[in-house]
Short mmCIF file of C-alpha atoms in Angstrom, two decimals:
data_model
loop_
_atom_site.label_atom_id
_atom_site.label_comp_id
_atom_site.label_asym_id
_atom_site.label_seq_id
_atom_site.Cartn_x
_atom_site.Cartn_y
_atom_site.Cartn_z
CA MET S 74 0.00 0.00 0.00
CA ALA S 75 1.30 3.46 -0.85
CA GLY S 76 2.94 5.43 1.95
CA GLU S 77 3.61 2.36 4.10
CA LYS S 78 7.10 2.09 5.57
CA VAL S 79 9.10 -0.88 4.26
CA PRO S 80 10.97 -2.80 7.01
CA SER S 81 14.76 -2.40 6.83
CA THR S 82 16.83 -5.52 6.17
CA HIS S 83 20.14 -3.90 7.19
CA SER S 84 21.77 -3.77 10.63
CA PRO S 85 21.59 -0.35 12.34
CA PRO S 86 24.75 1.78 12.57
CA PHE S 87 27.18 0.92 15.36
CA THR S 88 26.25 4.01 17.38
CA ARG S 89 22.54 3.12 17.28
CA ARG S 90 22.79 -0.50 18.36
CA ILE S 91 21.34 -1.56 21.71
CA GLY S 92 24.64 -3.12 22.79
CA THR S 93 26.58 0.07 22.05
CA ARG S 94 24.09 2.29 23.85
CA LEU S 95 23.83 -0.07 26.82
CA THR S 96 27.62 -0.34 27.09
CA ALA S 97 28.02 3.43 26.95
CA LEU S 98 25.25 3.90 29.52
CA VAL S 99 26.75 1.35 31.92
CA ALA S 100 30.28 2.75 31.48
CA VAL S 101 29.24 6.37 31.98
CA THR S 102 26.97 5.54 34.92
CA THR S 103 29.56 3.35 36.65
CA PHE S 104 32.45 5.73 36.12
CA GLY S 105 30.36 8.76 37.08
CA THR S 106 29.06 7.09 40.24
CA PHE S 107 32.55 5.95 41.19
CA THR S 108 34.01 9.39 40.48
CA LEU S 109 31.39 11.10 42.62
CA ALA S 110 32.05 8.63 45.43
CA VAL S 111 35.82 9.20 45.14
CA VAL S 112 35.43 12.98 45.06
CA ALA S 113 33.12 12.87 48.09
CA GLY S 114 35.52 10.57 49.95
CA LEU S 115 38.50 12.72 49.12
CA LYS S 116 36.65 15.83 50.25
CA VAL S 117 35.88 14.18 53.59
CA GLN S 118 39.49 13.06 53.91
CA GLU S 119 40.75 16.52 52.96
CA ARG S 120 38.57 18.14 55.61
CA TYR S 121 39.84 15.64 58.15
CA LEU S 122 43.48 16.31 57.23
CA ILE S 123 42.94 20.07 57.37
CA ALA S 124 41.36 19.64 60.80
CA GLN S 125 44.39 17.64 61.81
CA ALA S 126 46.67 20.39 60.45
CA ILE S 127 44.69 22.97 62.44
CA ASP S 128 45.07 20.87 65.55
CA GLY S 129 48.82 20.65 64.79
CA ALA S 130 49.02 24.41 64.34
CA ALA S 131 47.22 24.86 67.67
CA LEU S 132 49.66 22.46 69.25
CA PHE S 133 52.59 24.37 67.77
CA GLY S 134 51.13 27.67 68.99
CA ASP S 135 50.60 26.32 72.49
CA THR S 136 54.10 24.82 72.45
CA ILE S 137 55.61 28.17 71.46
CA THR S 138 53.79 30.07 74.21
CA ARG S 139 54.81 27.48 76.79
CA ALA S 140 58.40 27.20 75.52
CA THR S 141 58.93 30.95 75.61
CA HIS S 142 56.94 31.62 78.78
CA ASP S 143 59.87 31.76 81.14
CA GLN S 144 62.10 33.74 78.77
CA MET S 145 59.35 36.31 78.33
CA LEU S 146 58.83 36.65 82.08
CA ARG S 147 62.56 37.23 82.55
CA GLY S 148 62.65 39.64 79.61
CA ARG S 149 64.94 37.41 77.58
CA LYS S 150 63.29 38.10 74.24
CA ASP S 151 66.30 37.03 72.17
CA GLU S 152 66.24 33.56 73.76
CA ALA S 153 62.47 33.35 73.22
CA TYR S 154 62.83 34.42 69.60
CA SER S 155 65.60 31.84 69.14
CA VAL S 156 63.27 29.09 70.35
CA ILE S 157 60.54 30.30 68.03
CA ARG S 158 63.00 30.43 65.13
CA LYS S 159 64.07 26.83 65.72
CA ILE S 160 60.46 25.71 65.86
CA GLY S 161 59.81 27.62 62.62
CA GLU S 162 62.58 25.65 60.91
CA LEU S 163 60.57 22.44 61.21
CA PRO S 164 59.57 21.05 57.68
CA SER S 165 55.85 21.37 58.29
CA ILE S 166 56.04 24.95 59.62
CA GLU S 167 55.50 27.59 56.93
CA ASN S 168 55.82 30.69 59.15
CA VAL S 169 55.59 31.89 62.76
CA ARG S 170 54.70 35.48 63.63
CA LEU S 171 54.20 37.38 66.89
CA PHE S 172 51.75 40.30 67.01
CA ASN S 173 51.53 42.75 69.91
CA LYS S 174 48.19 44.11 71.01
CA GLU S 175 48.54 47.08 68.62
CA GLY S 176 48.79 44.63 65.64
CA ARG S 177 52.47 45.18 64.93
CA VAL S 178 54.62 42.20 64.01
CA THR S 179 57.26 42.00 66.69
CA PHE S 180 58.81 38.79 65.40
CA SER S 181 58.53 36.62 62.28
CA THR S 182 60.52 33.76 60.84
CA ASP S 183 60.41 35.91 57.69
CA ALA S 184 62.55 38.90 58.74
CA LYS S 185 60.92 41.14 56.10
CA GLU S 186 57.64 41.09 57.98
CA ILE S 187 59.07 42.36 61.29
CA GLY S 188 57.73 45.81 62.08
CA SER S 189 54.83 45.63 59.69
CA THR S 190 51.37 46.29 61.03
CA GLY S 191 48.02 44.77 60.36
CA ALA S 192 45.19 43.17 62.21
CA PRO S 193 46.11 39.54 62.89
CA PRO S 194 43.53 37.03 61.59
CA ASP S 195 41.23 35.57 64.17
CA GLY S 196 41.07 31.76 64.49
CA ALA S 197 42.05 29.29 61.78
CA ARG S 198 42.24 30.02 58.04
CA VAL S 199 43.51 28.37 54.85
CA PHE S 200 45.37 30.56 52.37
CA LYS S 201 47.92 30.28 49.57
CA ALA S 202 51.58 31.20 49.98
CA ARG S 203 54.49 30.52 47.63
CA GLY S 204 52.36 28.39 45.33
CA HIS S 205 50.82 26.02 47.88
CA ARG S 206 48.17 26.05 50.57
CA VAL S 207 48.87 26.96 54.18
CA VAL S 208 46.64 26.61 57.23
CA GLY S 209 47.15 29.41 59.76
CA LEU S 210 46.02 29.53 63.39
CA THR S 211 46.38 32.36 65.94
CA THR S 212 46.96 31.63 69.63
CA PRO S 213 46.43 34.48 72.09
CA ILE S 214 49.15 35.38 74.65
CA ALA S 215 47.35 35.98 77.96
CA ASN S 216 48.26 38.82 80.36
CA GLU S 217 49.09 36.87 83.52
CA THR S 218 49.50 38.23 87.06
CA LYS S 219 53.15 37.36 86.93
CA CYS S 220 53.62 39.80 84.10
CA ALA S 221 52.75 42.76 86.32
CA GLY S 222 56.09 42.85 88.14
CA SER S 223 58.32 41.28 85.60
CA GLY S 224 58.95 44.35 83.57
CA CYS S 225 58.43 42.52 80.28
CA HIS S 226 55.53 44.70 79.31
CA ALA S 227 53.91 47.89 80.42
CA THR S 228 51.57 46.90 83.17
CA VAL S 229 47.95 47.48 82.37
CA ALA S 230 45.83 45.42 84.70
CA GLU S 231 42.70 45.53 82.51
CA ASP S 232 44.46 44.13 79.37
CA ARG S 233 43.67 40.40 79.21
CA VAL S 234 45.63 39.67 75.98
CA LEU S 235 49.14 40.94 75.39
CA GLY S 236 49.40 39.67 71.80
CA VAL S 237 48.96 36.61 69.55
CA VAL S 238 51.14 33.94 68.00
CA GLU S 239 50.22 32.94 64.41
CA VAL S 240 51.57 29.58 63.26
CA GLY S 241 51.33 28.66 59.52
CA VAL S 242 51.44 24.94 58.78
CA SER S 243 52.21 23.99 55.14
CA LEU S 244 49.69 21.76 53.32
CA ALA S 245 51.97 21.12 50.33
CA THR S 246 52.79 17.54 51.32
CA MET S 247 49.15 16.81 52.08
CA ASP S 248 48.05 18.24 48.72
CA GLN S 249 50.62 16.14 46.87
CA GLU S 250 49.50 13.00 48.66
CA LEU S 251 45.84 13.84 47.98
CA ALA S 252 46.59 14.41 44.27
CA ALA S 253 48.45 11.11 44.04
CA LEU S 254 45.65 9.36 45.92
CA ARG S 255 43.10 10.97 43.61
CA LEU S 256 44.90 9.71 40.50
CA LYS S 257 45.34 6.22 41.93
CA THR S 258 41.72 6.07 42.99
CA LEU S 259 40.48 7.28 39.60
CA GLY S 260 42.73 4.75 37.86
CA VAL S 261 41.35 1.96 40.04
CA GLY S 262 37.85 3.28 39.34
CA LEU S 263 38.47 3.31 35.61
CA LEU S 264 39.80 -0.22 35.71
CA ALA S 265 36.86 -1.35 37.81
CA THR S 266 34.49 0.41 35.37
CA LEU S 267 36.05 -1.37 32.40
CA LEU S 268 35.84 -4.74 34.12
CA LEU S 269 32.26 -4.16 35.25
CA THR S 270 31.27 -2.88 31.80
CA ALA S 271 32.85 -5.90 30.11
CA LEU S 272 31.04 -8.23 32.51
CA ILE S 273 27.68 -6.50 32.00
CA LEU S 274 28.18 -6.37 28.23
CA SER S 275 29.03 -10.07 28.14
CA GLU S 276 25.93 -10.97 30.12
CA THR S 277 23.80 -8.53 28.12
CA ARG S 278 25.01 -10.01 24.86
CA ARG S 279 24.24 -13.50 26.12
CA TYR S 280 20.85 -12.91 27.67
CA ILE S 281 19.47 -9.92 25.69
CA LEU S 282 21.27 -9.15 22.45
CA LYS S 283 21.42 -12.70 21.09
CA PRO S 284 17.69 -13.39 21.73
CA VAL S 285 16.78 -10.00 20.24
CA LYS S 286 18.97 -10.72 17.20
CA ALA S 287 17.20 -14.06 16.76
CA LEU S 288 13.83 -12.29 16.90
CA VAL S 289 15.00 -9.70 14.33
CA TYR S 290 16.14 -12.50 12.02
CA ALA S 291 12.79 -14.26 12.47
CA THR S 292 10.84 -11.06 11.64
CA ARG S 293 12.89 -10.60 8.46
CA GLU S 294 12.19 -14.18 7.43
CA ILE S 295 8.47 -13.66 8.00
CA ALA S 296 8.58 -10.35 6.10
CA ALA S 297 10.19 -12.27 3.22
CA GLY S 298 7.32 -14.79 3.33
CA ASN S 299 9.27 -17.66 4.92
CA LEU S 300 7.08 -19.05 7.68
CA ASP S 301 8.82 -22.41 8.01
CA LYS S 302 11.76 -21.43 10.25
CA PRO S 303 11.08 -21.50 14.02
CA VAL S 304 12.56 -19.02 16.50
CA HIS S 305 15.43 -20.73 18.35
CA HIS S 306 16.11 -19.75 21.98
CA SER S 307 17.26 -21.37 25.21
CA SER S 308 16.11 -18.85 27.82
CA SER S 309 13.10 -19.03 30.10
CA ASP S 310 12.89 -15.33 30.94
CA GLU S 311 10.67 -12.64 29.42
CA LEU S 312 12.56 -12.75 26.10
CA GLY S 313 12.04 -16.51 26.00
CA LEU S 314 8.31 -15.98 26.51
CA LEU S 315 8.38 -13.32 23.77
CA ALA S 316 10.15 -15.75 21.42
CA ASP S 317 7.54 -18.44 22.20
CA SER S 318 4.73 -15.97 21.53
CA PHE S 319 6.39 -14.89 18.30
CA ASP S 320 6.77 -18.49 17.20
CA GLY S 321 3.10 -19.05 17.96
CA MET S 322 2.27 -16.04 15.81
CA ARG S 323 4.43 -17.51 13.02
CA LEU S 324 2.49 -20.79 13.17
CA SER S 325 -0.81 -18.89 13.14
CA LEU S 326 0.32 -16.89 10.12
CA ALA S 327 1.40 -20.06 8.34
CA ALA S 328 -2.00 -21.63 8.99
CA ALA S 329 -3.77 -18.44 7.90
CA ARG S 330 -1.69 -18.26 4.72
CA ALA S 331 -2.46 -21.88 3.91
CA GLU S 332 -6.15 -21.15 4.41
CA ILE S 333 -5.92 -18.00 2.27
CA ASP S 334 -4.08 -19.89 -0.46
CA GLY S 335 -6.88 -22.45 -0.46
CA LEU S 336 -9.48 -19.70 -0.62
CA LEU S 337 -7.58 -17.96 -3.43
CA ALA S 338 -7.40 -21.18 -5.41
CA SER S 339 -11.12 -21.66 -4.93
CA LEU S 340 -11.71 -18.01 -5.74
CA GLU S 341 -9.70 -18.30 -8.95
CA ASP S 342 -11.86 -21.23 -10.03
CA GLN S 343 -14.98 -19.24 -9.20
CA VAL S 344 -13.63 -16.21 -11.07
CA GLU S 345 -12.90 -18.35 -14.12
CA GLU S 346 -16.42 -19.81 -13.97
CA ARG S 347 -17.98 -16.36 -13.53
CA THR S 348 -15.80 -14.95 -16.31
CA ALA S 349 -16.88 -17.71 -18.67
CA ALA S 350 -20.51 -17.11 -17.70
CA LEU S 351 -20.12 -13.36 -18.25
CA LYS S 352 -18.50 -13.92 -21.63
CA GLU S 353 -21.37 -16.19 -22.62
CA ALA S 354 -23.90 -13.65 -21.35
CA GLN S 355 -22.10 -10.87 -23.21
CA ALA S 356 -22.10 -12.94 -26.39
CA GLN S 357 -25.84 -13.50 -25.96
CA LEU S 358 -26.40 -9.78 -25.39
CA ILE S 359 -24.39 -8.94 -28.49
CA GLN S 360 -26.31 -11.46 -30.53
CA GLY S 361 -29.62 -10.20 -29.15
CA GLU S 362 -28.68 -6.65 -30.02
CA LYS S 363 -27.72 -7.84 -33.49
CA LEU S 364 -31.17 -9.31 -33.95
CA ALA S 365 -32.74 -6.11 -32.62
CA SER S 366 -30.71 -4.06 -35.07
CA LEU S 367 -31.60 -6.52 -37.81
CA GLY S 368 -35.27 -5.94 -37.06
CA LYS S 369 -34.80 -2.20 -37.41
CA LEU S 370 -33.19 -2.73 -40.80
CA SER S 371 -35.85 -5.14 -42.03
CA ALA S 372 -38.35 -2.51 -43.20
CA SER S 373 -35.89 -0.56 -45.31
CA ILE S 374 -34.22 -3.70 -46.65
CA ALA S 375 -37.59 -5.25 -47.56
CA HIS S 376 -38.37 -2.12 -49.55
CA GLU S 377 -34.94 -2.29 -51.19
CA ILE S 378 -35.36 -5.97 -52.13
CA ASN S 379 -38.92 -5.39 -53.37
CA ASN S 380 -37.77 -3.16 -56.22
CA PRO S 381 -35.40 -5.69 -57.90
CA LEU S 382 -37.91 -8.48 -57.25
CA ALA S 383 -40.62 -6.51 -59.09
CA GLY S 384 -38.24 -6.03 -62.02
CA ILE S 385 -37.36 -9.71 -62.02
CA LEU S 386 -41.05 -10.65 -62.04
CA THR S 387 -41.83 -8.24 -64.91
CA PHE S 388 -38.93 -9.39 -67.09
CA SER S 389 -39.75 -13.03 -66.37
CA LYS S 390 -43.34 -12.51 -67.65
CA LEU S 391 -42.04 -10.80 -70.73
CA LEU S 392 -39.64 -13.67 -71.39
CA VAL S 393 -42.44 -16.22 -71.02
CA ARG S 394 -44.58 -14.26 -73.47
CA ASP S 395 -41.78 -14.04 -76.01
CA LEU S 396 -40.88 -17.70 -75.69
CA ASP S 397 -44.53 -18.71 -76.28
CA GLN S 398 -44.24 -17.52 -79.90
CA GLU S 399 -43.79 -20.23 -82.51
CA THR S 400 -40.93 -18.49 -84.20
CA ILE S 401 -38.38 -16.25 -82.50
CA ASP S 402 -36.58 -13.77 -84.63
CA SER S 403 -33.16 -12.35 -83.88
CA ALA S 404 -34.56 -9.12 -82.47
CA THR S 405 -36.74 -10.99 -79.97
CA ARG S 406 -33.79 -13.19 -79.04
CA GLY S 407 -31.64 -10.10 -78.40
CA GLU S 408 -34.34 -8.50 -76.26
CA ALA S 409 -34.64 -11.74 -74.26
CA LEU S 410 -30.90 -11.77 -73.58
CA VAL S 411 -31.04 -8.18 -72.32
CA ARG S 412 -33.90 -9.06 -69.99
CA LEU S 413 -32.05 -12.16 -68.71
CA ARG S 414 -29.00 -10.03 -67.92
CA LEU S 415 -31.27 -7.58 -66.04
CA ILE S 416 -32.75 -10.48 -64.13
CA GLU S 417 -29.22 -11.76 -63.32
CA ARG S 418 -28.12 -8.33 -62.10
CA GLU S 419 -31.18 -7.73 -59.91
CA THR S 420 -30.97 -11.27 -58.52
CA GLY S 421 -27.34 -10.68 -57.64
CA ARG S 422 -28.32 -7.43 -55.96
CA CYS S 423 -30.93 -9.21 -53.83
CA SER S 424 -28.44 -11.94 -53.03
CA ALA S 425 -25.84 -9.38 -51.89
CA ILE S 426 -28.36 -7.68 -49.61
CA VAL S 427 -29.47 -10.96 -48.06
CA ARG S 428 -25.83 -12.09 -47.67
CA SER S 429 -24.98 -8.86 -45.85
CA LEU S 430 -27.90 -9.38 -43.49
CA LEU S 431 -26.93 -12.98 -42.81
CA ASP S 432 -23.32 -12.01 -42.23
CA PHE S 433 -24.41 -9.28 -39.83
CA ALA S 434 -26.74 -11.60 -37.90
CA ARG S 435 -24.38 -14.60 -37.81
CA GLN S 436 -23.03 -15.54 -34.36
CA ARG S 437 -19.35 -16.50 -34.39
CA PRO S 438 -16.39 -16.51 -31.95
CA VAL S 439 -14.32 -13.36 -31.47
CA ASP S 440 -11.49 -13.16 -33.99
CA LEU S 441 -9.04 -10.36 -33.19
CA ARG S 442 -6.87 -9.31 -36.09
CA ASP S 443 -5.68 -6.16 -37.88
CA VAL S 444 -8.83 -4.49 -39.23
CA ASP S 445 -9.33 -1.46 -41.47
CA VAL S 446 -11.66 0.78 -39.43
CA HIS S 447 -13.02 2.48 -42.52
CA ALA S 448 -13.86 -0.88 -44.15
CA ALA S 449 -16.03 -1.84 -41.17
CA LEU S 450 -17.55 1.64 -41.10
CA GLU S 451 -18.35 1.60 -44.85
CA GLU S 452 -20.13 -1.75 -44.54
CA SER S 453 -22.12 -0.34 -41.61
CA LEU S 454 -23.08 2.69 -43.70
CA HIS S 455 -24.10 0.37 -46.53
CA LEU S 456 -26.37 -1.58 -44.18
CA ILE S 457 -28.23 1.53 -42.97
CA ASP S 458 -28.22 3.31 -46.34
CA HIS S 459 -31.79 2.18 -47.01
CA GLN S 460 -32.93 3.34 -43.56
CA ILE S 461 -31.44 6.79 -44.24
CA GLU S 462 -33.18 6.94 -47.61
CA LEU S 463 -36.57 5.91 -46.17
CA GLN S 464 -36.41 8.61 -43.45
CA GLY S 465 -35.37 11.30 -45.92
CA LEU S 466 -32.04 12.02 -44.23
CA LYS S 467 -28.73 13.13 -45.67
CA LEU S 468 -25.41 11.44 -44.96
CA ASP S 469 -22.15 13.41 -44.87
CA ALA S 470 -19.22 10.99 -44.45
CA ASP S 471 -15.58 12.06 -44.48
CA LEU S 472 -13.30 9.00 -44.31
CA LYS S 473 -9.67 9.35 -45.34
CA GLY S 474 -6.92 6.79 -45.26
CA HIS S 475 -6.91 3.27 -43.84
CA PRO S 476 -6.44 3.36 -40.05
CA ILE S 477 -5.66 -0.14 -38.77
CA VAL S 478 -6.74 -1.38 -35.33
CA CYS S 479 -6.67 -4.77 -33.63
CA ALA S 480 -10.33 -5.81 -33.43
CA ASP S 481 -13.01 -8.30 -34.48
CA PHE S 482 -14.42 -7.06 -37.78
CA GLY S 483 -17.96 -8.23 -37.02
CA GLN S 484 -18.06 -6.68 -33.53
CA LEU S 485 -16.61 -3.41 -34.82
CA ARG S 486 -19.21 -3.29 -37.60
CA GLN S 487 -21.97 -4.01 -35.10
CA ALA S 488 -20.80 -1.15 -32.85
CA PHE S 489 -20.89 1.26 -35.80
CA VAL S 490 -24.35 0.03 -36.91
CA ASN S 491 -25.79 0.56 -33.41
CA VAL S 492 -24.39 4.07 -33.16
CA LEU S 493 -25.55 4.98 -36.68
CA LEU S 494 -29.06 3.60 -36.11
CA ASN S 495 -29.36 5.68 -32.91
CA ALA S 496 -28.36 8.79 -34.87
CA VAL S 497 -30.86 7.97 -37.65
CA GLU S 498 -33.72 7.31 -35.21
CA ALA S 499 -33.00 10.58 -33.32
CA SER S 500 -33.08 12.65 -36.55
CA LYS S 501 -36.07 14.05 -38.43
CA ARG S 502 -36.65 14.28 -42.16
CA GLY S 503 -34.24 16.65 -43.88
CA ASP S 504 -31.53 16.39 -41.16
CA THR S 505 -27.93 15.48 -41.92
CA VAL S 506 -25.94 12.79 -40.14
CA LEU S 507 -22.22 13.62 -40.01
CA VAL S 508 -19.66 10.82 -39.91
CA ARG S 509 -16.01 11.82 -39.40
CA SER S 510 -12.76 9.91 -38.96
CA VAL S 511 -9.66 11.65 -37.53
CA THR S 512 -6.26 10.12 -36.86
CA GLU S 513 -4.66 11.83 -33.85
CA PRO S 514 -0.91 12.14 -33.15
CA ALA S 515 -1.38 10.25 -29.88
CA GLY S 516 -1.84 7.05 -31.93
CA GLU S 517 -5.63 6.93 -31.89
CA VAL S 518 -8.32 7.01 -34.52
CA VAL S 519 -11.47 8.88 -33.51
CA ILE S 520 -14.78 8.00 -35.25
CA SER S 521 -17.48 10.59 -34.53
CA VAL S 522 -21.16 10.38 -35.46
CA THR S 523 -23.16 13.60 -35.05
CA ASP S 524 -26.86 14.18 -35.44
CA THR S 525 -29.02 17.29 -34.96
CA GLY S 526 -31.90 15.40 -33.45
CA VAL S 527 -33.75 15.57 -30.13
CA GLY S 528 -30.68 15.09 -27.93
CA ILE S 529 -30.52 13.45 -24.49
CA ASP S 530 -31.74 14.88 -21.19
CA GLU S 531 -28.88 15.70 -18.80
CA GLU S 532 -30.44 13.52 -16.10
CA HIS S 533 -30.42 10.54 -18.52
CA LEU S 534 -26.92 11.13 -19.88
CA HIS S 535 -25.26 9.36 -16.94
CA HIS S 536 -27.36 6.21 -17.46
CA ILE S 537 -27.10 5.65 -21.22
CA PHE S 538 -24.50 2.88 -20.74
CA ASP S 539 -26.59 1.03 -18.16
CA PRO S 540 -28.01 -2.24 -19.56
CA PHE S 541 -31.76 -2.11 -20.30
CA PHE S 542 -31.94 1.65 -19.74
CA THR S 543 -33.92 3.27 -22.56
CA THR S 544 -36.26 6.19 -23.18
CA LYS S 545 -37.66 4.65 -26.39
CA GLU S 546 -41.01 2.89 -26.41
CA LYS S 547 -39.67 -0.08 -28.42
CA GLY S 548 -36.01 0.02 -27.35
CA THR S 549 -34.19 -2.78 -25.52
CA GLY S 550 -31.71 -0.55 -23.68
CA LEU S 551 -28.80 -2.73 -24.79
CA GLY S 552 -27.46 -0.85 -27.83
CA LEU S 553 -25.04 1.60 -26.21
CA SER S 554 -24.23 -0.89 -23.43
CA VAL S 555 -23.11 -3.43 -26.03
CA VAL S 556 -21.12 -0.79 -27.93
CA TYR S 557 -19.45 0.34 -24.70
CA GLY S 558 -18.43 -3.25 -23.90
CA ILE S 559 -17.03 -3.80 -27.41
CA VAL S 560 -15.01 -0.54 -27.43
CA GLU S 561 -13.66 -0.97 -23.89
CA GLY S 562 -12.70 -4.55 -24.72
CA LEU S 563 -10.56 -3.24 -27.59
CA GLY S 564 -8.73 -0.84 -25.26
CA GLY S 565 -10.61 2.16 -26.60
CA LYS S 566 -12.93 4.82 -25.18
CA PHE S 567 -16.61 5.51 -25.85
CA GLU S 568 -17.72 9.14 -25.32
CA VAL S 569 -21.14 10.74 -25.68
CA THR S 570 -21.93 14.47 -25.54
CA SER S 571 -25.43 15.79 -26.01
CA GLN S 572 -27.68 18.81 -25.51
CA LYS S 573 -31.41 18.58 -25.32
CA GLY S 574 -32.98 19.76 -28.60
CA GLN S 575 -29.63 20.33 -30.34
CA GLY S 576 -28.37 16.85 -31.06
CA THR S 577 -25.80 14.28 -29.97
CA THR S 578 -22.21 13.46 -30.84
CA VAL S 579 -20.78 9.98 -30.24
CA ARG S 580 -17.01 9.43 -30.34
CA ILE S 581 -15.30 6.07 -30.52
CA ARG S 582 -11.55 6.21 -29.77
CA LEU S 583 -9.50 3.16 -30.77
CA PRO S 584 -5.73 2.61 -30.45
CA LEU S 585 -3.98 2.26 -33.79
CA VAL S 586 -1.80 -0.61 -34.88
CA ALA S 587 -0.57 1.19 -37.99
CA VAL S 588 -1.63 4.16 -40.06
CA THR S 589 -1.48 4.20 -43.88
CA THR S 590 -2.64 7.36 -45.59
CA ALA S 591 -4.24 7.15 -49.02
#
């Protein structure tokens, strides 16, 4: 049926296959899930390590305040700064600074910072220095009672904090270890993803792709009309049930096709029987229409035959009278010969008319051969010539050349006779019936018969080819129906145009076998 989509017999592209999509989905999902888990785990571990670094910085800050406590009380700042400097040289220590209460840096392991001012940060913070991260923590230096008489600071009893110690612990080693751990973890994740994907793909191919491929193969076989191959499978899951259902459908289709084939065979026999019956019925209709047309011609032909028969009778009486004389002179003998020749001619004329009628009425099998259209048309005109003369009509025929068509001469002549008789019956005395033959470039010969008679009502024009439809009191309603069947059977077209009160034109279009111009 037009517009229906034809099933493809080719495998889909690699990127559109189920296995490819499923593999990609599994790989992306597995690797993404693993990556998210690794990132989350590393974040937790990083926070834990930073907390540990903060605790270490707090420990270093407390250690510094304790280690320098006595030196500060005794005013031995150089010794205290020496202790702080040694602590600052530890690998994990990035920097150690001392801030007084005014925010001035009184000591720093980086000598450039000594004397600078700025508000010391409060609590712990993570910042970047020299291209790596550093966690910094400030530890307050409390104003103890012992400080009041030691002379290490100006004594202000209400000041609770004399300054702060900021210790910066480097996170460079931790970051390197985290980066290495991240790479190792991602590598392990990628390897695990590949192994898991391969395992899933293997199982998918075994339990899904192979059964689906078998079903696709089975559908293509059925589409090709092969219903003998079963669907092979060894699974008992949903795809196995689908394969069983599909195989059941295949068996049902095979049974239905066998039943349809049987029905088609029976139908072909019935069609042949009905076709033979229709051909027989059509032959009977054609023969019946021949007899009806023959009846219409009888009156004019009887009149035509009556004239030569009257002459024959008259000349026969004259011959009998002459032959009754005792002596026959040469003049009488010559006159008798003339009369005998007239009798022979008129008898031959009657014989030709009767022979034409018998040939027209004879029932015989269809004999398709190359036929001169104009020869069949001229015989038809000869048959109705007497009818035209009796009704006082004029005939204007224009036939040129010898167009050849493949047809049965008798059927073609009958079609022309029926059309011509209709034109004659529709005309009134003094009218002219036009007969034209035109050979068209499209390879057709068009025979047109035009009358100026009563015409056909528009409401009846659509029914003129219906069997037994007629508006005539003595018509059978088979004439145009028989002509239509003959013309259509020859691969031609039968056209009728008419206007009430102005006349009718009938056109018979027949395909040409060859055209020979005179």
